[in-house]
C-alpha atoms as one frame of an Amber mdcrd trajectory, in Angstrom:
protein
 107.499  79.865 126.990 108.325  81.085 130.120 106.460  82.055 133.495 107.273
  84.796 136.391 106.332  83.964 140.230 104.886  86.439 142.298 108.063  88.329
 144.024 110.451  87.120 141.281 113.026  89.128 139.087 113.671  87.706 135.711
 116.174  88.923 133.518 115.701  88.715 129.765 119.262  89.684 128.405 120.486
  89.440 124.564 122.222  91.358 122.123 120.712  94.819 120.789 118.393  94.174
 118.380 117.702  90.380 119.822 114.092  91.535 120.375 113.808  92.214 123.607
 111.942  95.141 123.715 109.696  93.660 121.277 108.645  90.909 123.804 108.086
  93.466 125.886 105.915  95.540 123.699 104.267  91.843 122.820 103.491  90.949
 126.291 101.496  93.974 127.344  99.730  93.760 123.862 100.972  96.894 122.452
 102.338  95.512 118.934 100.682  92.405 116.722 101.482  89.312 118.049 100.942
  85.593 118.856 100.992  83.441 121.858  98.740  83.129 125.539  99.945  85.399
 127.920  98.405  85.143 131.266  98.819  87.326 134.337  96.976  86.782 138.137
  95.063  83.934 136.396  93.424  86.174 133.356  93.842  85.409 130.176  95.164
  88.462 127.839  92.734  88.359 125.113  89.692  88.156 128.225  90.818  91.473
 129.768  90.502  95.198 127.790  93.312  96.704 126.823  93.668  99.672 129.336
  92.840  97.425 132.160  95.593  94.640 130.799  98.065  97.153 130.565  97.341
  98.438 134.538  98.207  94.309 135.403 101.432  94.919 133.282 103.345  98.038
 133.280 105.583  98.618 130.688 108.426 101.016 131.425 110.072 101.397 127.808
 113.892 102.723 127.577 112.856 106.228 126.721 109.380 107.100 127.986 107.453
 109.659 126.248 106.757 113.351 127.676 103.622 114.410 126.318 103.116 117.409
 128.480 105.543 120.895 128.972 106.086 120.055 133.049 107.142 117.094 134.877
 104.421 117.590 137.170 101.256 117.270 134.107 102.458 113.631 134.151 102.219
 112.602 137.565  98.458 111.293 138.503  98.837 111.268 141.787 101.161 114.444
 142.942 101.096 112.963 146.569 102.597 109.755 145.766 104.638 110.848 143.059
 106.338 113.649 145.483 107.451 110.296 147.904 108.754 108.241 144.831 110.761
 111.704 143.398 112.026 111.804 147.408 112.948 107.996 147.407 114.618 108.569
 143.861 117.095 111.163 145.127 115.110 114.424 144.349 116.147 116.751 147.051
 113.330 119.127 146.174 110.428 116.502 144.852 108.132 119.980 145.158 109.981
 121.939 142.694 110.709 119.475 140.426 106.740 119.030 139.742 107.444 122.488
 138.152 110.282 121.724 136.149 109.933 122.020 132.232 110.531 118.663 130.265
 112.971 120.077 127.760 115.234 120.631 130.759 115.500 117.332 131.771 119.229
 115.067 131.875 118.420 111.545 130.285 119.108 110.535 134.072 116.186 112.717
 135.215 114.061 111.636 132.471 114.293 107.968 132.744 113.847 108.162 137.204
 110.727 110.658 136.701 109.246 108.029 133.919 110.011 104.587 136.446 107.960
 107.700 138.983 105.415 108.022 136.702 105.403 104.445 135.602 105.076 103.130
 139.375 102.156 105.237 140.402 100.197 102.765 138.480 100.817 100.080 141.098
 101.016  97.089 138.448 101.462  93.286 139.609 103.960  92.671 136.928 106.723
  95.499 135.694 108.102  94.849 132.133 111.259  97.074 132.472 113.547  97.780
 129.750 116.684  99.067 130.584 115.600 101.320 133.476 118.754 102.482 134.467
 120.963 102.553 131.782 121.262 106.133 131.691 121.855 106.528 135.339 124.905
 106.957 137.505 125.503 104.214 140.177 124.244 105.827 143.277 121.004 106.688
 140.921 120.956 102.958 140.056 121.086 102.249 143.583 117.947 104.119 144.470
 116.011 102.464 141.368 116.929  98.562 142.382 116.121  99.596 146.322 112.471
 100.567 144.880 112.547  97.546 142.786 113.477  95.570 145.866 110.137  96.921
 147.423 108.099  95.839 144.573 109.353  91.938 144.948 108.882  92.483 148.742
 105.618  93.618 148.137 104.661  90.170 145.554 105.147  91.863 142.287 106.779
  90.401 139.156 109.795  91.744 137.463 111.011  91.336 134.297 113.735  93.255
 133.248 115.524  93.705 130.313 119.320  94.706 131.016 122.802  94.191 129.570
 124.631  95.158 133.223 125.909  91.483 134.592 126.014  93.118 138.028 122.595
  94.408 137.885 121.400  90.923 136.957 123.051  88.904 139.977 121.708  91.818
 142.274 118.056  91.638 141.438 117.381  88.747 139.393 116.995  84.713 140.464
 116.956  83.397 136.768 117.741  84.625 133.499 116.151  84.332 129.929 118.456
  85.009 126.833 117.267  86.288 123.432 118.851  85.275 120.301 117.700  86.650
 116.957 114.162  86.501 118.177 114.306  83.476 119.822 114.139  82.147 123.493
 117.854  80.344 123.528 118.108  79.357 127.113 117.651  80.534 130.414 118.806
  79.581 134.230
């Protein structure tokens, strides 16, 4: 078991395949699963589904595009133009316009921690959110993240960069075949 304090980065690091992502997917109640998980004082199983998973955003390693242009997946085009601005967009207009299938891997994993982050969560379930980016674009993400744990939200983020780790993160978990093995 493990808890996450209000403003506080926790890593959860482990070989691929440990099953990581699947604590993830666990936590915000999108697989079968076990255990109490409780966020701002609610229990999981007393909350509904879609409003659990507002509480606790889960940004997965390769979102999902559902729609032809960027912009069809940004609720709020206001706030989503300031995040594309503050994630190194120089035109955050145009890009609203820009087909999916164009998209780096880069692109596509800032505009889905966008997208993710106009839901204003308390607690962000990140997994791997900038392994596909370059280091001034992984720069940008961890300042944004740094605004979240400013602002009293939970982090906790799956990542295999060391560097990453001892930048945003107070204490680590480690996955082993499934299991919790230790943590600092």
């Amino acid at each position: 078991s493990f808890h996450i304090d209000a403003g506080e980065c926790l890593a959860l690091t482990g070989p691929s395949g440990a099953g990581k992502s699947m604590l993830l997917r666990a936590l915000v109640d999108l697989d079968p699963n076990q255990g109490r998980v409780r966020a701002d004082g609610r229990e999981r199983e007393a909350v509904p589904a879609p409003e659990w998973r507002r509480l606790l955003a889960y940004l997965p390693a390769e979102a999902g595009w559902w729609l032809d242009l960027v912009g069809g997946h940004m609720p709020d085009r206001d706030a989503a133009l300031g995040l594309l601005a503050a994630l190194g967009f120089a035109a955050p207009e145009e890009v609203m316009s820009w087909p999916v299938s164009r998209l780096s891997s880069g692109e596509r994993q800032r505009l889905a921690l966008a997208r993710g982050l106009l839901v204003e969560a308390r607690v962000w379930l990140l997994d791997e959110p900038t392994a596909a980016l370059d280091g001034d674009n992984c720069a940008l993400v961890e300042s944004l993240l740094r605004d979240r744990l400013n602002a009293g939200d939970a982090i906790l983020l799956v990542s295999h960069d060391p560097a990453q780790i001892a930048r945003l993160a107070r204490r680590r978990l480690h996955l082993v075949g499934g299991q919790l093995a230790g943590g600092s």
